[in-house]
Amino acid sequence: MLTIKKKCAELLAKRVESEFGSGLLGADEIFSMLEYPPEREMGDLALPCFKLSRTLRRSPIEIAERLAAGISSPDFSEAEAKSGYLNFRINPTSFVSRVVSDVERLGDKYGSPMTGQGKTVVLDYSSPNVAKPFHIGHLGTTVIGHSLKLLHEFAGYKCIGINYLGDWGTQFGKLITAYKLWGDKRQIEEGGVDELVKLYVKINNAIKDEEDASVAGKPEGTPKSSPLADASRAEFAKLEHSDEENLALWRWFVDVSLEEYQKTYKLLGIEFDSYLGESFYTDKMPAEVEKLRNMGLLEIDDGASIVNLEKWNMPVCLILKRDGSTLYPTRDIAAAVYRQKTYGFDKAIYVTSAAQCLHFAQWFKVVELMKYDWYDRLVHVPYGTVSINGAKLATRTGNVILLKDLFDEAISRVAEITREKNPDPERCREIAEKVGVGAVVFYYLSNNRMRDINFVMEEALSFDGNTGPYVQYTYARACSVLERAGGGGAITDAPLGEPEFELAKAVSVFPERVAAALAEYEPSIVTRYLLELSAAFNRFYHECSIAACADERLRSSRVALTAATEQVLKTALHLICMQSPKKI
Ligand code: ARG
């Protein structure tokens, strides 16, 4: 599929060749120089020729004029040289017709760069820590991660979504101790992960109290001690040595937690291909530690085994603690080796908060030093922090906002608004879920992922801001136009105006945006694109009569353009984990 920008670049590459000689500038290079001018008077596409003057050793003015002279193409009605720019005007009728026929031909594949055929991508995302709250900090990894999966699937990659559950570690020693002391089976069966978190919070507080008491009134430097912390370590050691009672409790805690997470995943339409968590890699680490040792990469530092990364300006990567126990990087290395063996990935993507950047940079480097030839296929995708404004959301676990509470709040607020229009309670709930959850996701994904976000629920839910509800509403509007029109429509030779042309342009840039979102691991490019496309459609909707248009040929073209827009809105919404209800 050739977007208009690509066509233009190819046309120009030929012009450069015949005017200035071959091998100077390729179509790809020219493609990256072409701009969409901010104002229509400057044309629909423009080549800033100063970018070429170095290579072509001519002034921008001369370049623009010489290139303009020989351009003839049915796609462009004009190519004008103006102050060192070469401005193109697109031929509206043939352009709209071509864009619409591209969408018709490719359907839900329209926009796919088709770069992933035969390639496999493994995506590690969401990955909450069992018995710790699944909180708003996990929103980023969950929705950025899933959106990246959908984008890669769209590009034709085989994708494996992995939920690398934090299902191992000393927190289980604490949890088991707390459960044995204060736990109530029925309460956990009914209250789920919230009860586990309560137990976890309770024992952490109790340990802190014991530690504080142990040094109160004692000289400074007295080591802290806590019998509960000792007990927790002992319970974890038992778990590590496969004590049956503790293993059963651990399994139960993991199941209870997963059940809860599934509710949130279901709301978001997320399914994972693998839930192999940290515990799975316990027996896969010794081989990697051995390899590190044999390669002479391990150093002993204050009793701990480390890899020195000084040469790369990073602190040491901890592989084994003094007591020989393994660490977070050790497990990640073993997991990457396992995943390469199992899936033969072409790319492994990890989505976590930016707080973990160093961790990933370190163990990626260690994998390189271990001479695994796939080291350069590892990609860390970090994101910024989230805070909440006017934190009126109910929390049952202290001062963190749980993800499910955030979604519940959004859903019930939307339900209040839509109840009047949807008296059927089941239907109302269904719409409220799609719109409420979508609003949160859209709001989150409209910012560049590295930006720190302050979440304001009112803003996210507004129907007339640049929001998810606004885009979903636009989609529903397109659907209802098509329903009224009785479907169909085809581009005819009826002359089209500015709104149609602008809308077709918005539809035509979708493939470029998808490619950019993939290249930059940035779903927000698709989110912002949805706003652009919605604005163009709404303008068209307000300025042109579509289904009710009296001119049969014009009506047919407009309906066809509406159908193309409906398709692209739907595809793009899907790519950012949003649903597209036909009615709201
Ligand atoms: N469970 C970790 C956390 O919540 C995230 C895991 C990210 N994935 C990884 N392979 N390290 O912080």
XYZ file of C-alpha atoms and ligand atoms in Angstrom:
596
model
C 0.000 0.000 0.000
C 1.343 3.363 -0.996
C 0.463 6.359 1.114
C 0.393 9.682 -0.629
C 3.597 10.690 1.125
C 5.336 7.612 -0.168
C 4.057 8.259 -3.664
C 5.323 11.788 -3.468
C 8.736 10.617 -2.249
C 9.051 8.154 -5.103
C 8.059 10.742 -7.610
C 10.665 13.122 -6.201
C 13.390 10.493 -6.121
C 12.893 10.057 -9.860
C 12.985 13.812 -10.389
C 16.205 14.155 -8.396
C 17.757 11.382 -10.416
C 16.935 12.869 -13.803
C 17.766 16.419 -12.749
C 20.896 15.901 -10.625
C 22.130 12.385 -11.341
C 21.626 8.926 -9.843
C 22.560 7.583 -6.422
C 22.233 10.911 -4.651
C 18.998 10.632 -2.698
C 16.706 7.649 -2.239
C 12.944 7.703 -1.840
C 13.261 6.726 1.840
C 15.427 9.719 2.597
C 13.092 12.051 0.782
C 10.146 10.455 2.583
C 11.633 11.447 5.928
C 12.077 15.045 4.758
C 8.530 15.561 3.482
C 6.276 17.576 5.741
C 2.586 18.178 6.118
C 2.468 21.989 6.168
C 0.606 23.524 9.095
C -1.558 25.610 6.782
C -3.359 24.669 3.679
C -2.120 27.688 1.686
C 1.310 26.125 1.757
C 0.038 23.032 0.024
C -0.828 19.537 1.245
C 2.708 18.212 1.318
C 5.947 20.130 1.218
C 9.615 19.399 0.655
C 11.903 21.839 2.487
C 14.679 21.958 -0.105
C 17.336 23.350 2.237
C 17.581 19.792 3.530
C 18.846 18.773 0.097
C 21.266 21.592 -0.604
C 24.208 19.884 1.019
C 23.866 16.695 -0.956
C 22.957 18.380 -4.221
C 25.282 21.371 -3.771
C 22.694 23.838 -5.007
C 20.666 26.549 -3.332
C 17.237 25.514 -1.987
C 15.583 27.944 -4.396
C 17.257 26.386 -7.405
C 16.516 22.854 -6.241
C 12.833 23.626 -5.675
C 12.496 25.236 -9.074
C 14.276 22.541 -11.030
C 12.368 19.734 -9.331
C 9.014 21.454 -9.781
C 9.510 21.918 -13.504
C 9.141 18.308 -14.527
C 6.490 16.980 -12.143
C 3.360 15.496 -13.619
C 1.206 12.970 -11.801
C -2.533 12.363 -11.569
C -2.204 12.420 -7.759
C -1.044 16.008 -7.587
C -2.823 18.940 -9.140
C 0.060 21.273 -8.525
C 3.745 21.328 -7.587
C 4.901 24.836 -6.844
C 8.355 26.118 -5.922
C 8.154 28.820 -3.302
C 11.017 30.285 -1.276
C 13.016 27.110 -1.218
C 10.047 24.872 -0.582
C 8.420 22.575 -3.072
C 4.710 22.587 -2.250
C 2.378 19.912 -3.512
C -1.326 20.146 -3.865
C -3.104 16.838 -3.918
C -5.801 16.173 -6.502
C -8.835 15.754 -4.204
C -11.106 13.492 -6.223
C -8.522 10.957 -7.248
C -7.000 11.127 -3.785
C -10.218 10.452 -1.865
C -11.048 7.669 -4.254
C -7.688 6.013 -3.785
C -7.750 6.286 0.018
C -11.246 4.854 0.254
C -10.451 2.010 -2.104
C -7.332 1.173 -0.053
C -9.465 0.885 3.080
C -12.124 -1.143 1.261
C -9.570 -3.521 -0.151
C -7.628 -4.068 3.058
C -10.469 -3.840 5.592
C -9.237 -4.395 9.132
C -5.695 -4.805 7.778
C -5.630 -1.254 6.464
C -2.774 0.558 8.163
C -0.692 -2.517 8.896
C 2.960 -2.122 7.936
C 3.153 -5.932 7.442
C 6.687 -5.957 8.734
C 6.307 -8.795 11.202
C 5.619 -11.835 9.048
C 7.495 -14.855 10.243
C 8.840 -13.007 13.271
C 8.117 -13.556 16.933
C 7.878 -10.982 19.683
C 7.719 -11.809 23.357
C 6.158 -9.126 25.536
C 6.606 -9.108 29.306
C 4.050 -6.771 30.870
C 1.655 -6.124 33.738
C 3.440 -8.658 35.998
C 2.033 -7.638 39.399
C 3.517 -8.882 42.627
C 1.285 -11.403 44.340
C -0.166 -10.283 47.667
C 0.960 -6.748 47.061
C -1.653 -4.352 45.715
C -2.322 -4.269 41.960
C -2.309 -0.518 41.938
C -2.476 2.435 39.612
C 1.282 2.260 39.066
C 0.559 -0.925 37.109
C -1.791 0.864 34.717
C 1.146 1.825 32.506
C 2.728 -1.582 32.147
C -0.671 -3.178 31.635
C -2.096 -0.905 28.941
C 1.128 0.162 27.220
C 2.209 -3.477 27.215
C -1.044 -4.730 25.778
C -1.254 -1.977 23.222
C 2.273 -2.823 22.048
C 1.174 -6.418 21.737
C -1.825 -5.427 19.628
C 0.326 -3.158 17.461
C 2.819 -5.943 16.827
C 0.049 -8.408 16.086
C -1.377 -5.885 13.658
C 2.011 -5.695 11.919
C 1.947 -9.463 11.486
C 4.273 -10.554 14.280
C 3.540 -13.673 16.235
C 3.151 -12.324 19.774
C 3.556 -14.028 23.123
C 2.184 -12.026 26.038
C 3.823 -12.999 29.294
C 2.591 -12.081 32.732
C 5.785 -12.521 34.733
C 3.993 -12.719 38.049
C 5.966 -11.693 41.102
C 5.109 -15.000 42.712
C 8.287 -15.681 44.639
C 10.320 -13.914 47.264
C 10.590 -13.138 50.916
C 7.150 -11.516 50.971
C 5.739 -15.038 51.004
C 7.571 -15.790 54.228
C 5.856 -12.779 55.764
C 2.503 -13.668 54.344
C 2.675 -17.251 55.554
C 3.695 -16.087 59.025
C 0.875 -13.539 59.094
C -1.645 -16.087 57.899
C -0.616 -18.644 60.458
C -0.947 -16.023 63.212
C -3.996 -14.041 62.227
C -5.400 -15.466 59.004
C -8.926 -16.689 58.439
C -9.506 -19.041 55.515
C -13.127 -18.001 54.918
C -12.298 -14.342 55.015
C -9.693 -14.788 52.286
C -11.984 -16.965 50.213
C -14.555 -14.195 50.320
C -12.378 -11.089 50.311
C -9.695 -12.329 47.941
C -6.453 -10.499 47.390
C -7.562 -7.519 49.512
C -7.417 -9.775 52.567
C -3.950 -10.955 51.614
C -2.788 -7.393 51.225
C -4.257 -6.572 54.648
C -2.303 -9.423 56.206
C 0.824 -8.271 54.410
C 0.394 -4.687 55.554
C -0.325 -5.867 59.103
C 2.817 -7.958 59.406
C 4.977 -5.253 57.875
C 3.693 -2.778 60.436
C 4.166 -5.284 63.254
C 7.753 -5.954 62.131
C 8.452 -2.258 62.052
C 7.025 -1.827 65.572
C 9.149 -4.686 66.870
C 12.232 -3.255 65.240
C 11.589 0.207 66.642
C 10.977 -1.220 70.112
C 14.182 -3.255 69.891
C 16.331 -0.131 69.652
C 14.248 2.275 71.766
C 16.412 3.797 74.494
C 19.447 1.837 73.337
C 22.673 3.445 72.169
C 22.820 4.448 68.532
C 24.042 1.692 66.226
C 22.302 -1.083 68.116
C 21.126 -3.548 65.443
C 17.364 -3.762 65.046
C 15.679 -7.069 65.652
C 12.238 -8.522 65.176
C 11.043 -12.005 66.095
C 8.345 -11.719 63.412
C 10.961 -10.947 60.760
C 12.959 -13.978 61.923
C 9.856 -16.139 61.765
C 9.134 -14.861 58.254
C 12.619 -15.736 57.064
C 12.224 -19.200 58.523
C 8.868 -19.703 56.772
C 10.354 -18.602 53.464
C 13.289 -20.984 53.920
C 10.769 -23.791 54.518
C 8.954 -22.786 51.344
C 12.196 -22.875 49.399
C 12.826 -26.358 50.700
C 9.405 -27.468 49.460
C 7.675 -27.763 52.814
C 4.260 -29.110 51.828
C 2.133 -26.953 54.042
C 3.868 -23.780 52.940
C 3.840 -24.791 49.288
C 0.077 -25.335 49.468
C -0.435 -21.963 51.119
C 1.776 -20.286 48.511
C -0.149 -21.863 45.647
C -3.401 -20.775 47.206
C -2.193 -17.195 47.635
C -1.126 -17.076 43.991
C -4.474 -18.463 42.811
C -6.488 -16.040 44.916
C -4.475 -13.126 43.560
C -4.660 -14.215 39.939
C -8.398 -14.614 40.175
C -8.624 -11.003 41.205
C -6.279 -9.720 38.494
C -8.297 -11.608 35.902
C -11.286 -9.376 36.610
C -9.297 -6.313 35.626
C -7.777 -8.062 32.606
C -11.243 -9.098 31.485
C -12.465 -5.506 31.601
C -9.525 -4.538 29.406
C -9.923 -7.496 27.068
C -6.465 -8.779 27.987
C -5.482 -12.412 27.878
C -1.943 -13.609 28.455
C -0.318 -16.489 26.655
C 1.830 -17.361 29.646
C 1.670 -16.775 33.379
C 5.073 -18.236 34.158
C 6.119 -16.069 37.067
C 9.340 -15.622 38.954
C 8.992 -18.920 40.826
C 9.269 -20.865 37.574
C 12.878 -19.822 37.071
C 14.255 -20.988 40.399
C 15.834 -24.120 38.942
C 16.962 -22.319 35.783
C 19.271 -19.860 37.491
C 22.158 -22.130 38.607
C 23.142 -22.871 34.990
C 23.425 -19.158 34.229
C 25.379 -18.463 37.407
C 27.674 -21.324 36.420
C 28.154 -19.882 32.941
C 28.977 -16.476 34.394
C 31.496 -18.055 36.711
C 33.107 -20.151 33.961
C 33.419 -17.126 31.733
C 35.239 -15.320 34.513
C 32.586 -12.637 34.694
C 31.739 -13.062 38.387
C 33.601 -11.134 41.031
C 33.243 -11.451 44.763
C 32.403 -8.172 46.422
C 31.905 -8.145 50.182
C 30.821 -11.785 49.961
C 28.319 -11.192 47.197
C 28.791 -12.331 43.586
C 28.601 -9.494 41.130
C 29.352 -8.524 37.554
C 31.459 -5.399 37.370
C 29.988 -2.895 34.924
C 32.290 0.012 35.670
C 33.477 0.183 32.073
C 29.931 0.944 31.008
C 29.409 3.509 33.748
C 26.968 1.409 35.669
C 26.973 0.123 39.228
C 27.697 -3.566 39.725
C 25.014 -6.060 38.763
C 24.210 -8.261 41.771
C 23.947 -11.937 40.895
C 24.119 -13.717 44.269
C 23.725 -12.280 47.758
C 26.206 -13.098 50.479
C 24.045 -15.995 51.617
C 24.026 -17.366 48.059
C 20.418 -16.429 47.338
C 19.568 -15.142 43.892
C 18.346 -11.695 42.903
C 15.995 -9.929 40.511
C 18.603 -9.639 37.701
C 19.641 -13.283 38.064
C 16.058 -14.336 37.505
C 15.571 -12.027 34.548
C 18.665 -13.439 32.848
C 17.482 -16.999 33.353
C 14.002 -16.071 32.114
C 15.372 -14.427 28.957
C 17.468 -17.516 28.166
C 14.429 -19.726 28.672
C 12.256 -17.527 26.477
C 14.829 -17.470 23.692
C 15.013 -21.282 23.824
C 11.259 -21.666 23.942
C 10.096 -19.049 21.466
C 13.201 -18.099 19.466
C 12.106 -14.486 19.732
C 13.189 -11.801 17.289
C 12.421 -9.220 19.926
C 11.713 -9.377 23.654
C 9.946 -6.318 25.036
C 9.767 -5.480 28.738
C 7.382 -2.774 29.892
C 8.038 -1.382 33.366
C 8.174 1.922 35.196
C 11.190 4.109 34.492
C 12.385 3.343 38.017
C 13.665 0.033 36.629
C 15.727 1.475 33.758
C 19.034 0.776 35.432
C 18.053 -2.779 36.292
C 17.318 -3.529 32.637
C 20.384 -1.731 31.302
C 22.505 -3.766 33.701
C 21.243 -7.223 32.982
C 20.992 -6.555 29.225
C 24.709 -5.749 29.385
C 25.405 -8.923 31.350
C 23.582 -10.973 28.688
C 25.820 -9.333 26.085
C 28.933 -10.137 28.110
C 27.724 -13.735 28.314
C 27.936 -13.688 24.487
C 24.342 -14.617 23.901
C 23.987 -13.497 20.323
C 20.411 -12.324 20.837
C 21.394 -9.710 23.411
C 20.494 -6.900 21.023
C 16.936 -8.138 20.659
C 16.065 -7.135 24.213
C 14.073 -3.928 24.500
C 13.107 -2.107 27.668
C 10.102 0.201 27.349
C 9.869 2.470 30.403
C 7.123 4.874 31.423
C 6.602 7.733 33.903
C 4.662 7.948 37.153
C 0.928 8.377 37.751
C -0.613 10.428 40.490
C -4.246 11.142 41.222
C -5.887 14.456 41.703
C -8.629 14.881 44.287
C -8.067 11.308 45.369
C -11.642 10.568 46.314
C -11.336 6.990 45.190
C -12.009 4.473 47.913
C -8.991 2.525 48.963
C -9.134 -0.348 51.310
C -5.442 -0.740 51.731
C -4.036 2.491 52.931
C -2.877 5.158 50.558
C -2.515 3.332 47.265
C -5.158 3.463 44.571
C -6.069 0.028 43.311
C -6.496 -0.398 39.593
C -9.854 -2.092 40.001
C -11.147 0.806 42.125
C -10.113 3.257 39.454
C -12.026 1.321 36.810
C -15.034 0.746 39.096
C -15.246 4.440 39.786
C -15.127 5.292 36.088
C -17.735 2.663 35.274
C -20.195 3.793 37.914
C -19.854 7.429 36.923
C -20.556 6.614 33.293
C -23.482 4.409 34.352
C -25.025 7.404 36.107
C -24.809 9.444 32.921
C -26.063 6.768 30.556
C -28.799 5.372 32.818
C -31.328 7.881 31.494
C -30.664 6.875 27.906
C -30.413 3.157 28.610
C -33.208 2.033 30.886
C -32.231 -1.614 30.436
C -29.818 -2.136 33.369
C -27.794 -4.876 31.709
C -27.242 -2.868 28.563
C -26.441 0.182 30.673
C -23.770 -1.730 32.575
C -22.301 -3.060 29.345
C -21.989 0.401 27.806
C -20.730 1.901 31.048
C -17.980 -0.714 31.177
C -16.844 -0.076 27.626
C -16.959 3.689 27.960
C -15.693 3.948 31.562
C -12.757 1.610 31.107
C -12.021 3.115 27.707
C -12.002 6.613 29.199
C -9.322 5.666 31.718
C -7.217 3.888 29.110
C -7.526 6.689 26.569
C -6.667 9.364 29.093
C -3.629 7.454 30.190
C -2.471 6.639 26.673
C -2.824 10.147 25.308
C 0.446 11.249 26.879
C 3.915 10.280 25.794
C 4.738 7.328 27.949
C 7.720 8.942 29.677
C 5.634 11.849 30.926
C 4.493 11.845 34.539
C 0.731 11.899 34.595
C -1.722 13.441 36.984
C -4.980 11.595 36.661
C -8.157 13.682 36.802
C -11.254 11.525 36.521
C -13.563 14.374 35.437
C -11.284 15.180 32.539
C -11.014 11.569 31.474
C -14.792 11.126 31.443
C -15.787 14.354 29.746
C -17.783 13.776 26.566
C -16.638 16.976 24.938
C -12.944 17.099 25.649
C -10.252 15.209 23.800
C -11.276 12.025 25.527
C -12.078 8.364 25.037
C -15.839 8.946 25.365
C -15.607 11.642 22.682
C -13.857 9.280 20.258
C -16.193 6.386 21.026
C -19.119 8.730 20.544
C -17.705 9.771 17.175
C -17.429 6.130 16.238
C -21.047 5.496 17.242
C -22.046 8.527 15.178
C -20.327 7.083 12.086
C -22.131 3.787 12.688
C -25.485 5.459 12.939
C -24.902 7.413 9.719
C -24.098 4.151 7.958
C -27.173 2.520 9.414
C -29.367 5.351 8.200
C -27.719 5.190 4.789
C -28.397 1.487 4.584
C -24.688 0.716 4.115
C -22.987 0.675 0.753
C -21.710 3.739 -0.980
C -18.899 4.029 -3.486
C -16.752 6.882 -4.635
C -18.188 8.500 -7.741
C -16.823 11.377 -9.809
C -18.973 13.914 -7.923
C -16.706 16.841 -6.990
C -15.753 16.796 -3.322
C -15.059 19.721 -1.046
C -12.638 20.618 1.665
C -14.192 18.599 4.537
C -14.172 15.381 2.513
C -10.630 15.996 1.413
C -9.405 16.736 4.926
C -11.116 13.618 6.240
C -9.569 11.456 3.529
C -6.184 12.933 4.383
C -6.685 11.987 8.018
C -7.615 8.443 6.962
C -4.593 8.289 4.674
C -1.993 9.024 7.357
C -3.070 6.102 9.553
C -0.414 3.708 8.183
C 2.315 6.259 8.923
C 1.102 6.694 12.473
C 1.016 2.975 13.099
C 4.562 2.655 11.801
C 5.709 5.487 14.075
C 3.922 4.015 17.114
C 5.731 0.727 16.508
C 9.111 2.284 15.883
C 8.930 4.399 19.023
C 7.048 1.895 21.201
C 4.598 4.720 21.706
C 0.862 3.883 21.699
C 0.069 7.554 22.383
C 0.743 8.234 18.699
C -2.334 6.151 17.890
C -4.350 7.813 20.666
C -3.619 11.280 19.381
C -4.257 10.127 15.839
C -7.759 9.096 16.936
C -8.415 12.673 18.029
C -7.246 13.985 14.680
C -9.415 11.555 12.760
C -12.419 12.242 15.004
C -12.064 15.994 14.533
C -11.935 15.579 10.757
C -14.948 13.297 10.771
C -16.998 15.568 13.019
C -16.280 18.539 10.805
C -17.359 16.544 7.752
C -20.475 15.379 9.627
C -21.479 18.919 10.583
C -20.732 20.548 7.245
C -21.944 17.922 4.803
C -25.195 16.065 4.607
C -24.359 12.412 4.209
C -27.167 9.862 4.316
C -29.711 12.613 3.593
C -27.813 14.146 0.701
C -30.117 14.777 -2.271
C -27.419 14.349 -4.918
C -27.255 10.602 -5.308
C -23.665 10.536 -6.581
C -22.362 12.848 -3.904
C -24.271 10.874 -1.294
C -22.639 7.675 -2.492
C -19.129 9.144 -2.191
C -19.799 10.546 1.262
C -21.249 7.301 2.549
C -18.214 5.433 1.238
C -15.931 7.884 2.990
C -17.913 7.427 6.209
C -17.537 3.665 5.926
C -13.773 4.011 5.512
C -13.615 6.274 8.566
C -15.674 3.825 10.612
C -13.213 1.068 9.753
C -10.141 3.064 10.706
C -11.648 4.383 13.954
C -12.446 0.827 14.924
C -8.986 -0.505 14.077
C -7.237 2.345 15.888
C -9.439 2.016 18.990
C -8.634 -1.663 19.086
C -4.904 -0.937 18.927
C -5.081 1.043 22.156
C -7.122 -1.625 24.002
C -10.447 0.134 23.552
C -13.827 -1.205 22.609
C -15.965 0.381 19.946
C -19.658 0.121 20.851
C -21.941 0.883 17.907
C -24.365 2.719 20.156
C -23.753 4.715 23.305
N 6.936 -7.654 39.182
C 7.733 -6.528 38.848
C 7.195 -5.279 39.557
O 6.015 -5.179 39.830
C 7.757 -6.227 37.373
C 8.375 -7.299 36.519
C 8.829 -6.778 35.214
N 9.374 -7.808 34.360
C 10.587 -8.303 34.451
N 10.928 -9.272 33.637
N 11.453 -7.873 35.343
O 7.966 -4.385 39.827
